[in-house]
Amino acid sequence: MGFWDKLANLDRRWIYLSVAISVIFPMLFVIKFPVEISPEARQLYNAVESLPDSSVVFLTFDYYPSTLAETEPMSIAALNQMFRKNMKVITMTTIPLGGPSIAERVTRMVAEKYNKVYGVDYVNLGYKANYVAVLKGMGSSIESIYPSDNRGTPLKDLPLMNKVKNYNDIKFIYVVADNAIVDYWISIVNAQYKTPVGAGMTAVMAPKMYPFVQAGQLTGLLGGMKGAAEYEELVGVKGTAIRGMDAQSLVHLLIIGFVILGNISYFVTRKKTGPGVMK
Amino acid sequence: MRTTLPVIIAFISGLIMVVSFFLNPQTTFLGNTEEEVLQWASIIGGFTLLLGVVSIVRVNSKTVGQRKKGWLFNLATLISIFAMAIPSILPVTSQSNFGSIFYKVFPESWGSLFGTAPGSIYDWLFNYLDSPMMATMFAMLAFYIASAAYRAFRARNAEATLLLLTAVLVMLWRIPMGEAFLRLFGDNIPGYINTYIMNGANAAVQRGIVIGAALGAASMSLRIMLGIERTYMGKG
């Protein structure tokens, strides 16, 4: 068996080992490349930045723990920007598995940094089933859908919620999601109630949202860990997404390298054996 | 009657939602009814979650009871469900009716362990077991994608080659090192990828898919409202 044949039948464990090294290496040795800001990320940042101080905004935690590496840095950077501008933040989730806990943990962590008080500066509404009904229902009355917050406190006992009845009182909705829920935020909330919506999404979901950005139905978009890193750069928070860029860069380059190598071995061995023989 | 009644309910509910879209919810009867219907939908959604839990418990209990192959995994599922659920629904204080009874038996200092607040059993299990396990499962994809890309991503024909080249360009564009590399060939290359691939070809295709799916959803909704589509009732 020649070199190219061996390469064509490379044991997958070597590939796994290479991926592991590509992820671990940047943890030990930092290789920092500048993160360039995409127009969509800048648009989202500017949309939040241009809101008057003390505006009431929605921040959603529509993601599962499995995608925390991509989505959580977006939430943290967004909260930093919002609290720095003294905005009043209402958080919620359409994800039953862990959504309320992630929202509670992340919001509390950033709120402590800015000495924000629960109930006055921020509120976590938590989770309610049937997201279409929840999104539509909050257009009439948030309290009719969420009679109490995630901690069981009636909304009427929270000073922030006394000022907020429905979407008319919300200046911006910042959706961080790893699923198609953004479609509903656009088609139900933005289209019907005209509240501006911006989104941070996993890299695999983000391409679907470009038409909505072009149509102006989505005010800015972050895609994956790169998008999160761009937002951290914009906000000035040195978080996990910027640190993760090195590992992501190396793994992407490794995969590109494997694709090129795989194709070279494909063409070399095909010449020897004829087309269609190699799998 | 078993078929007619659900069709009537579906028709009336759908009609309320469609018509009320054009009405003010605060001032009109139909608008108010829409609010009621949405609250009902949310409550029914809660019950469907409960139904899911009951179904999981039933299926797994049966497998454990019959000691079928892999029954230990089913047992682990059952233990996990109850370990997460029970501490999260137990009362945090003695102020509720159930709490007053519960804390006559157990010390009130245990209250911080229950509910979903930070420091509770649920919170601990979620942050230190559930969350890392889910993240690990997702992270494994990187290994499989690398292996699959090496074996399957071949320039076999013109279409595959086009796909391959686009994928490589987008992958480079999505990383700082790749952007720096692309700039070696021209300062505007990363911008061109954003303009022509993501906001050009990608957006055009995605738009087609979204419009197609929306038309499909609208026609399916009409079929359900008019009773033509009855598979949701278990009928063909």
Coordinates of C-alpha atoms in Angstrom, one line a residue:
Chain A
M1 CA 0.0 0.0 0.0
G2 CA 1.5 3.3 -1.1
F3 CA 1.6 6.6 0.8
W4 CA -1.6 8.0 -0.8
D5 CA -3.5 4.8 -0.2
K6 CA -2.5 4.9 3.4
L7 CA -3.6 8.5 3.6
A8 CA -6.9 7.7 2.0
N9 CA -7.5 5.1 4.6
L10 CA -6.2 7.1 7.5
D11 CA -7.3 5.8 10.9
R12 CA -9.9 8.3 12.2
R13 CA -8.2 8.3 15.7
W14 CA -5.4 10.3 14.2
I15 CA -8.0 12.9 13.1
Y16 CA -9.5 12.9 16.5
L17 CA -6.1 13.4 18.1
S18 CA -5.3 16.3 15.8
V19 CA -8.6 18.0 16.7
A20 CA -7.9 17.5 20.4
I21 CA -4.4 19.0 20.0
S22 CA -5.9 22.0 18.0
V23 CA -8.3 22.7 20.8
I24 CA -5.8 22.3 23.7
F25 CA -2.8 24.0 22.1
P26 CA -4.3 27.6 22.2
M27 CA -5.2 27.1 25.8
L28 CA -1.5 26.7 26.6
F29 CA -0.1 29.2 24.1
V30 CA -2.1 32.3 23.2
I31 CA -2.0 33.2 19.5
K32 CA -4.1 36.3 19.2
F33 CA -5.4 37.6 15.9
P34 CA -7.5 40.7 15.7
V35 CA -11.3 40.0 15.5
E36 CA -12.8 42.0 12.6
I37 CA -16.3 43.3 13.2
S38 CA -19.0 42.3 10.6
P39 CA -21.6 44.9 9.5
E40 CA -24.4 42.8 11.1
A41 CA -22.7 42.8 14.5
R42 CA -22.0 46.5 14.4
Q43 CA -25.6 47.1 13.4
L44 CA -26.8 45.2 16.5
Y45 CA -24.4 47.0 18.8
N46 CA -25.4 50.4 17.4
A47 CA -29.1 49.6 17.8
V48 CA -28.7 48.9 21.5
E49 CA -26.2 51.8 22.0
S50 CA -28.5 54.3 20.3
L51 CA -31.4 53.6 22.8
P52 CA -31.9 56.2 25.5
D53 CA -30.5 55.4 28.9
S54 CA -32.8 53.6 31.2
S55 CA -34.8 52.1 28.3
V56 CA -36.6 48.8 29.1
V57 CA -35.3 46.0 26.9
F58 CA -36.0 42.3 26.6
L59 CA -33.1 39.8 26.6
T60 CA -34.0 36.2 25.8
F61 CA -32.1 33.1 26.8
D62 CA -33.5 30.8 24.1
Y63 CA -30.7 28.2 24.2
Y64 CA -29.8 24.9 25.6
P65 CA -26.7 24.2 27.8
S66 CA -25.2 22.3 24.8
T67 CA -24.5 25.6 22.9
L68 CA -23.3 27.7 25.9
A69 CA -19.8 28.1 24.3
E70 CA -21.4 30.1 21.4
T71 CA -24.4 31.7 23.0
E72 CA -23.5 32.6 26.6
P73 CA -20.7 35.1 25.7
M74 CA -23.3 36.9 23.6
S75 CA -25.7 37.2 26.6
I76 CA -22.9 38.3 28.9
A77 CA -21.6 41.0 26.4
A78 CA -25.2 42.2 25.8
L79 CA -25.9 42.4 29.5
N80 CA -22.7 44.4 30.1
Q81 CA -23.7 46.9 27.4
M82 CA -27.3 47.2 28.7
F83 CA -26.4 47.6 32.4
R84 CA -23.6 50.0 31.5
K85 CA -26.3 52.2 29.9
N86 CA -28.5 51.7 33.0
M87 CA -31.1 49.9 30.9
K88 CA -33.9 47.9 32.6
V89 CA -33.6 44.3 31.5
I90 CA -36.3 41.8 31.4
T91 CA -35.1 38.2 30.7
M92 CA -37.1 35.2 29.6
T93 CA -36.7 31.9 27.9
T94 CA -38.7 29.5 25.7
I95 CA -36.4 26.6 26.6
P96 CA -37.6 24.4 29.5
L97 CA -34.4 22.5 29.9
G98 CA -32.1 24.9 31.8
G99 CA -33.2 28.1 30.2
P100 CA -34.4 29.8 33.4
S101 CA -31.4 28.6 35.4
I102 CA -29.0 30.0 32.7
A103 CA -30.8 33.3 32.6
E104 CA -30.8 33.5 36.4
R105 CA -27.1 32.7 36.7
V106 CA -25.8 34.9 33.9
T107 CA -28.0 37.9 34.7
R108 CA -27.1 37.8 38.4
M109 CA -23.4 37.5 37.6
V110 CA -23.4 40.6 35.4
A111 CA -25.9 42.5 37.5
E112 CA -23.6 42.2 40.6
K113 CA -20.8 43.8 38.6
Y114 CA -22.9 46.9 38.1
N115 CA -24.7 46.9 41.5
K116 CA -28.1 46.3 39.9
V117 CA -31.0 45.4 42.0
Y118 CA -33.4 42.6 41.2
G119 CA -37.0 43.8 40.6
V120 CA -35.8 47.4 40.0
D121 CA -33.2 47.1 37.3
Y122 CA -33.8 43.6 36.0
V123 CA -36.4 40.8 36.2
N124 CA -36.2 37.2 35.1
L125 CA -39.6 36.0 33.9
G126 CA -38.5 32.4 33.4
Y127 CA -40.2 29.8 31.2
K128 CA -43.7 29.3 30.0
A129 CA -44.8 26.5 27.7
N130 CA -46.1 27.0 24.1
Y131 CA -43.9 29.7 22.8
V132 CA -46.1 30.9 20.0
A133 CA -48.9 31.6 22.5
V134 CA -46.4 33.2 24.9
L135 CA -45.0 35.5 22.3
K136 CA -48.4 36.5 21.0
G137 CA -50.0 36.8 24.4
M138 CA -47.3 39.2 25.7
G139 CA -48.4 41.6 23.0
S140 CA -51.6 42.2 24.9
S141 CA -50.4 41.7 28.5
I142 CA -47.1 40.3 29.9
E143 CA -48.8 39.7 33.2
S144 CA -51.6 37.6 31.6
I145 CA -48.9 35.2 30.4
Y146 CA -46.4 35.5 33.4
P147 CA -48.5 36.3 36.5
S148 CA -45.3 35.8 38.5
D149 CA -41.5 35.8 37.8
N150 CA -39.1 32.9 37.8
R151 CA -38.8 33.2 41.6
G152 CA -42.6 33.1 42.1
T153 CA -42.9 36.8 43.0
P154 CA -46.1 38.3 41.5
L155 CA -45.3 40.8 38.8
K156 CA -47.3 43.5 40.5
D157 CA -44.8 43.3 43.4
L158 CA -41.9 44.1 41.1
P159 CA -41.3 47.9 40.6
L160 CA -39.9 47.3 37.1
M161 CA -42.9 45.4 35.9
N162 CA -45.3 48.1 37.1
K163 CA -44.0 50.2 34.3
V164 CA -44.2 47.5 31.7
K165 CA -47.5 46.2 30.4
N166 CA -46.8 44.8 26.9
Y167 CA -44.4 45.2 23.9
N168 CA -45.3 48.9 23.6
D169 CA -43.2 49.5 26.7
I170 CA -40.2 47.5 25.4
K171 CA -37.7 49.4 23.3
F172 CA -35.7 46.5 21.9
I173 CA -35.8 42.7 22.0
Y174 CA -32.4 41.0 22.0
V175 CA -32.8 37.3 21.2
V176 CA -30.0 34.9 21.9
A177 CA -31.0 31.6 20.5
D178 CA -29.8 28.2 19.2
N179 CA -33.0 27.3 17.4
A180 CA -35.7 28.6 15.1
I181 CA -37.4 30.7 17.8
V182 CA -36.0 33.9 16.2
D183 CA -38.5 33.3 13.2
Y184 CA -41.3 33.7 15.7
W185 CA -39.8 36.8 17.4
I186 CA -39.7 38.3 13.9
S187 CA -43.1 37.1 12.5
I188 CA -45.1 37.5 15.6
V189 CA -43.5 40.3 17.6
N190 CA -41.6 42.5 15.1
A191 CA -44.1 42.1 12.3
Q192 CA -47.2 42.6 14.4
Y193 CA -46.1 44.9 17.2
K194 CA -43.2 46.7 15.4
T195 CA -40.8 46.2 18.3
P196 CA -37.2 46.1 17.0
V197 CA -35.6 42.6 17.3
G198 CA -31.9 41.8 17.1
A199 CA -30.4 38.3 17.4
G200 CA -27.4 36.4 18.4
M201 CA -27.4 32.8 17.1
T202 CA -25.3 29.7 16.8
A203 CA -23.2 29.6 13.6
V204 CA -25.3 26.8 12.2
M205 CA -28.6 28.8 12.5
A206 CA -27.3 32.3 11.6
P207 CA -27.2 31.9 7.7
K208 CA -31.0 31.5 7.7
M209 CA -31.4 35.0 9.2
Y210 CA -29.6 37.0 6.6
P211 CA -32.8 37.7 4.5
F212 CA -34.5 39.1 7.7
V213 CA -31.5 41.4 8.3
Q214 CA -31.7 42.7 4.7
A215 CA -35.4 43.2 5.0
G216 CA -34.9 45.3 8.2
Q217 CA -37.0 42.8 10.2
L218 CA -33.9 41.9 12.2
T219 CA -31.8 44.7 13.5
G220 CA -28.4 43.1 13.5
L221 CA -27.1 39.6 13.8
L222 CA -24.4 37.7 15.6
G223 CA -23.4 34.3 14.2
G224 CA -21.7 31.7 16.4
M225 CA -18.6 32.2 18.5
K226 CA -17.1 34.6 16.0
G227 CA -20.2 36.8 16.3
A228 CA -19.9 36.6 20.1
A229 CA -16.3 37.6 19.9
E230 CA -17.2 40.5 17.7
Y231 CA -19.7 41.7 20.2
E232 CA -17.2 41.3 23.1
E233 CA -14.8 43.4 21.1
L234 CA -17.5 46.1 20.5
V235 CA -18.7 46.2 24.1
G236 CA -15.1 45.9 25.4
V237 CA -15.5 42.7 27.4
K238 CA -12.7 40.3 27.2
G239 CA -14.7 37.1 27.5
T240 CA -14.6 33.5 26.6
A241 CA -15.6 34.0 22.9
I242 CA -12.4 36.1 22.2
R243 CA -10.4 33.5 24.0
G244 CA -12.1 30.7 22.1
M245 CA -11.3 32.2 18.7
D246 CA -7.8 30.7 18.7
A247 CA -9.1 27.2 19.2
Q248 CA -11.9 27.7 16.6
S249 CA -9.3 29.2 14.2
L250 CA -7.0 26.2 14.5
V251 CA -9.8 23.6 14.2
H252 CA -11.3 25.4 11.1
L253 CA -7.8 25.4 9.5
L254 CA -7.3 21.8 10.5
I255 CA -10.6 20.8 8.9
I256 CA -9.7 22.8 5.7
G257 CA -6.3 21.0 5.7
F258 CA -8.0 17.6 6.0
V259 CA -10.4 18.5 3.2
I260 CA -7.5 19.4 0.9
L261 CA -5.5 16.4 1.9
G262 CA -8.5 14.1 1.4
N263 CA -9.1 15.5 -2.1
I264 CA -5.5 15.1 -3.1
S265 CA -5.4 11.5 -2.0
Y266 CA -8.8 11.0 -3.8
F267 CA -7.5 12.3 -7.1
V268 CA -4.1 10.5 -6.8
T269 CA -5.7 7.1 -6.0
R270 CA -8.5 7.6 -8.5
K271 CA -5.9 8.0 -11.3
K272 CA -4.4 4.6 -10.2
T273 CA -7.7 2.7 -9.8
G274 CA -10.2 4.6 -11.9
P275 CA -13.1 6.8 -10.9
G276 CA -15.6 5.6 -8.4
V277 CA -13.4 2.9 -6.8
M278 CA -12.3 4.9 -3.7
K279 CA -14.8 5.6 -1.0
Chain B
M1 CA -68.9 13.5 17.2
R2 CA -65.4 12.4 18.1
T3 CA -64.2 13.9 14.8
T4 CA -66.7 16.7 14.4
L5 CA -66.1 18.4 17.8
P6 CA -62.3 18.7 17.4
V7 CA -62.8 20.1 13.9
I8 CA -65.3 22.7 15.2
I9 CA -62.9 23.7 18.1
A10 CA -60.0 24.0 15.6
F11 CA -62.1 26.1 13.2
I12 CA -63.3 28.5 15.9
S13 CA -59.9 28.8 17.6
G14 CA -58.2 29.4 14.2
L15 CA -60.9 31.9 13.1
I16 CA -60.5 33.9 16.4
M17 CA -56.7 34.1 15.9
V18 CA -57.0 35.1 12.2
V19 CA -59.8 37.8 12.7
S20 CA -58.4 39.2 15.9
F21 CA -55.1 39.9 14.2
F22 CA -56.9 42.9 12.6
L23 CA -58.6 44.1 15.9
N24 CA -57.5 45.9 19.0
P25 CA -57.2 43.4 21.8
Q26 CA -58.1 46.1 24.4
T27 CA -61.4 47.3 23.0
T28 CA -63.0 44.5 21.1
F29 CA -64.7 41.3 22.2
L30 CA -62.8 39.2 19.7
G31 CA -59.5 40.8 20.8
N32 CA -60.3 39.9 24.4
T33 CA -61.2 36.4 23.3
E34 CA -57.9 36.0 21.5
E35 CA -56.1 36.8 24.8
E36 CA -58.2 34.1 26.6
V37 CA -57.4 31.6 23.8
L38 CA -53.7 32.3 24.1
Q39 CA -53.8 31.8 27.9
W40 CA -55.5 28.5 27.3
A41 CA -52.9 27.5 24.7
S42 CA -50.1 28.3 27.3
I43 CA -51.9 26.3 30.0
I44 CA -52.5 23.3 27.6
G45 CA -48.8 23.6 26.6
G46 CA -47.9 23.1 30.3
F47 CA -50.0 19.9 30.4
T48 CA -48.3 18.5 27.3
L49 CA -45.0 18.8 29.2
L50 CA -46.6 16.8 32.1
L51 CA -47.9 14.3 29.5
G52 CA -44.3 13.9 28.2
V53 CA -43.0 13.2 31.7
V54 CA -45.7 10.6 32.4
S55 CA -44.9 9.0 29.0
I56 CA -41.2 8.8 29.7
V57 CA -41.8 7.3 33.2
R58 CA -44.2 4.7 31.8
V59 CA -42.0 3.6 29.0
N60 CA -38.8 3.4 31.1
S61 CA -40.6 1.8 34.1
K62 CA -41.9 -1.0 31.8
T63 CA -38.4 -1.7 30.4
V64 CA -36.9 -1.7 33.9
G65 CA -39.7 -3.9 35.2
Q66 CA -39.2 -6.5 32.4
R67 CA -35.4 -6.3 32.7
K68 CA -35.1 -5.8 29.0
K69 CA -31.7 -5.3 27.3
G70 CA -30.1 -2.1 28.5
W71 CA -32.6 -1.7 31.4
L72 CA -29.9 0.0 33.6
F73 CA -29.9 3.0 31.2
N74 CA -33.6 3.3 31.6
L75 CA -33.2 3.1 35.4
A76 CA -30.6 5.9 35.2
T77 CA -33.1 8.0 33.2
L78 CA -35.8 7.4 35.8
I79 CA -33.5 8.3 38.7
S80 CA -32.3 11.4 36.8
I81 CA -35.9 12.6 36.2
F82 CA -36.9 12.3 39.9
A83 CA -33.5 13.6 41.2
M84 CA -34.0 16.8 39.2
A85 CA -37.8 17.1 39.6
I86 CA -38.5 16.4 43.2
P87 CA -36.1 18.8 44.9
S88 CA -37.1 21.6 42.5
I89 CA -40.9 21.3 43.4
L90 CA -40.5 20.9 47.1
P91 CA -41.3 24.1 49.1
V92 CA -38.6 26.6 49.8
T93 CA -40.3 28.1 52.9
S94 CA -43.1 27.2 55.3
Q95 CA -45.2 30.1 54.0
S96 CA -47.3 28.1 51.6
N97 CA -49.9 25.5 52.6
F98 CA -47.8 22.6 51.5
G99 CA -44.7 24.3 53.0
S100 CA -46.3 24.6 56.5
I101 CA -47.0 20.8 56.5
F102 CA -43.6 19.9 55.0
Y103 CA -41.5 21.9 57.5
K104 CA -43.3 20.4 60.4
V105 CA -41.6 17.2 59.5
F106 CA -38.3 18.5 58.1
P107 CA -36.0 21.3 59.4
E108 CA -36.7 24.7 57.8
S109 CA -32.9 25.1 57.2
W110 CA -33.3 22.6 54.4
G111 CA -35.4 25.2 52.4
S112 CA -32.3 26.5 50.6
L113 CA -31.8 23.0 49.0
F114 CA -35.2 23.0 47.3
G115 CA -36.6 25.1 44.5
T116 CA -34.4 26.2 41.6
A117 CA -32.6 29.1 43.2
P118 CA -28.7 29.2 43.3
G119 CA -27.4 26.7 45.8
S120 CA -30.4 24.4 45.5
I121 CA -30.0 20.7 44.6
Y122 CA -31.6 21.3 41.2
D123 CA -29.2 24.2 40.5
W124 CA -26.2 22.1 41.5
L125 CA -27.3 19.1 39.3
F126 CA -28.0 21.4 36.4
N127 CA -24.8 23.4 36.5
Y128 CA -22.4 20.6 37.4
L129 CA -23.9 17.6 35.7
D130 CA -26.6 18.3 33.1
S131 CA -24.9 21.4 31.6
P132 CA -21.4 19.9 31.1
M133 CA -22.8 16.6 29.8
M134 CA -24.9 18.4 27.2
A135 CA -21.9 20.6 26.2
T136 CA -19.7 17.5 25.9
M137 CA -22.2 15.8 23.6
F138 CA -22.3 18.8 21.4
A139 CA -18.5 19.3 21.5
M140 CA -18.0 15.8 20.2
L141 CA -19.4 17.0 16.9
A142 CA -16.1 18.7 16.1
F143 CA -14.4 15.4 16.0
Y144 CA -17.0 13.7 13.8
I145 CA -17.2 16.7 11.5
A146 CA -13.4 16.7 11.0
S147 CA -13.5 12.9 10.3
A148 CA -16.5 13.2 8.0
A149 CA -15.0 16.2 6.1
Y150 CA -11.8 14.2 5.5
R151 CA -13.7 11.2 4.1
A152 CA -16.7 12.6 2.4
F153 CA -16.0 16.1 1.2
R154 CA -14.8 15.3 -2.3
A155 CA -14.7 17.4 -5.4
R156 CA -16.4 14.6 -7.4
N157 CA -18.2 16.9 -9.8
A158 CA -18.8 20.6 -10.6
E159 CA -21.6 21.1 -8.0
A160 CA -19.6 19.4 -5.2
T161 CA -16.5 21.4 -6.1
L162 CA -18.5 24.7 -5.9
L163 CA -19.9 23.6 -2.5
L164 CA -16.4 22.7 -1.3
L165 CA -14.9 26.0 -2.4
T166 CA -17.7 28.0 -0.8
A167 CA -17.5 26.0 2.4
V168 CA -13.7 26.6 2.6
L169 CA -14.1 30.4 2.0
V170 CA -16.8 30.7 4.6
M171 CA -14.8 28.7 7.1
L172 CA -11.9 30.9 6.6
W173 CA -14.0 34.1 6.8
R174 CA -15.5 32.9 10.2
I175 CA -12.1 32.9 12.0
P176 CA -9.7 35.7 12.7
M177 CA -6.7 33.8 11.3
G178 CA -8.6 33.0 8.1
E179 CA -9.6 36.7 7.7
A180 CA -6.0 37.7 8.0
F181 CA -5.1 35.0 5.5
L182 CA -7.8 36.1 3.0
R183 CA -6.5 39.7 3.3
L184 CA -3.2 38.6 1.8
F185 CA -5.1 38.2 -1.5
G186 CA -6.9 41.6 -1.2
D187 CA -8.2 43.8 1.6
N188 CA -11.8 43.4 0.4
I189 CA -11.9 39.6 0.2
P190 CA -13.6 39.1 3.6
G191 CA -16.1 41.9 2.7
Y192 CA -16.8 40.2 -0.6
I193 CA -17.6 36.9 1.1
N194 CA -20.1 38.6 3.4
T195 CA -21.6 40.5 0.5
Y196 CA -21.8 37.9 -2.2
I197 CA -21.9 34.6 -0.4
M198 CA -23.8 35.3 2.9
N199 CA -25.9 38.3 1.9
G200 CA -26.1 37.2 -1.8
A201 CA -26.4 33.5 -2.7
N202 CA -27.1 32.4 0.9
A203 CA -29.8 35.0 1.5
A204 CA -31.5 34.3 -1.8
V205 CA -31.8 30.6 -1.1
Q206 CA -32.8 31.1 2.5
R207 CA -35.5 33.6 1.4
G208 CA -36.9 31.0 -1.0
I209 CA -37.0 28.3 1.7
V210 CA -38.6 30.7 4.3
I211 CA -41.3 31.8 1.8
G212 CA -42.0 28.2 0.7
A213 CA -42.2 27.1 4.3
A214 CA -44.6 30.0 5.2
L215 CA -46.9 29.2 2.3
G216 CA -46.8 25.5 3.3
A217 CA -47.7 26.5 7.0
A218 CA -50.5 28.7 5.8
S219 CA -52.1 26.1 3.6
M220 CA -51.7 23.4 6.3
S221 CA -53.4 25.8 8.8
L222 CA -56.3 26.3 6.4
R223 CA -56.6 22.5 5.8
I224 CA -56.7 22.0 9.6
M225 CA -59.3 24.8 10.1
L226 CA -61.5 23.4 7.4
G227 CA -61.2 19.9 8.6
I228 CA -59.5 18.5 5.5
E229 CA -56.3 17.7 7.5
R230 CA -57.2 15.3 10.3
T231 CA -54.0 13.5 11.0
Y232 CA -53.6 15.4 14.3
M233 CA -56.6 13.4 15.5
G234 CA -54.9 10.2 14.6
K235 CA -57.0 9.9 11.5
G236 CA -55.8 9.7 7.9

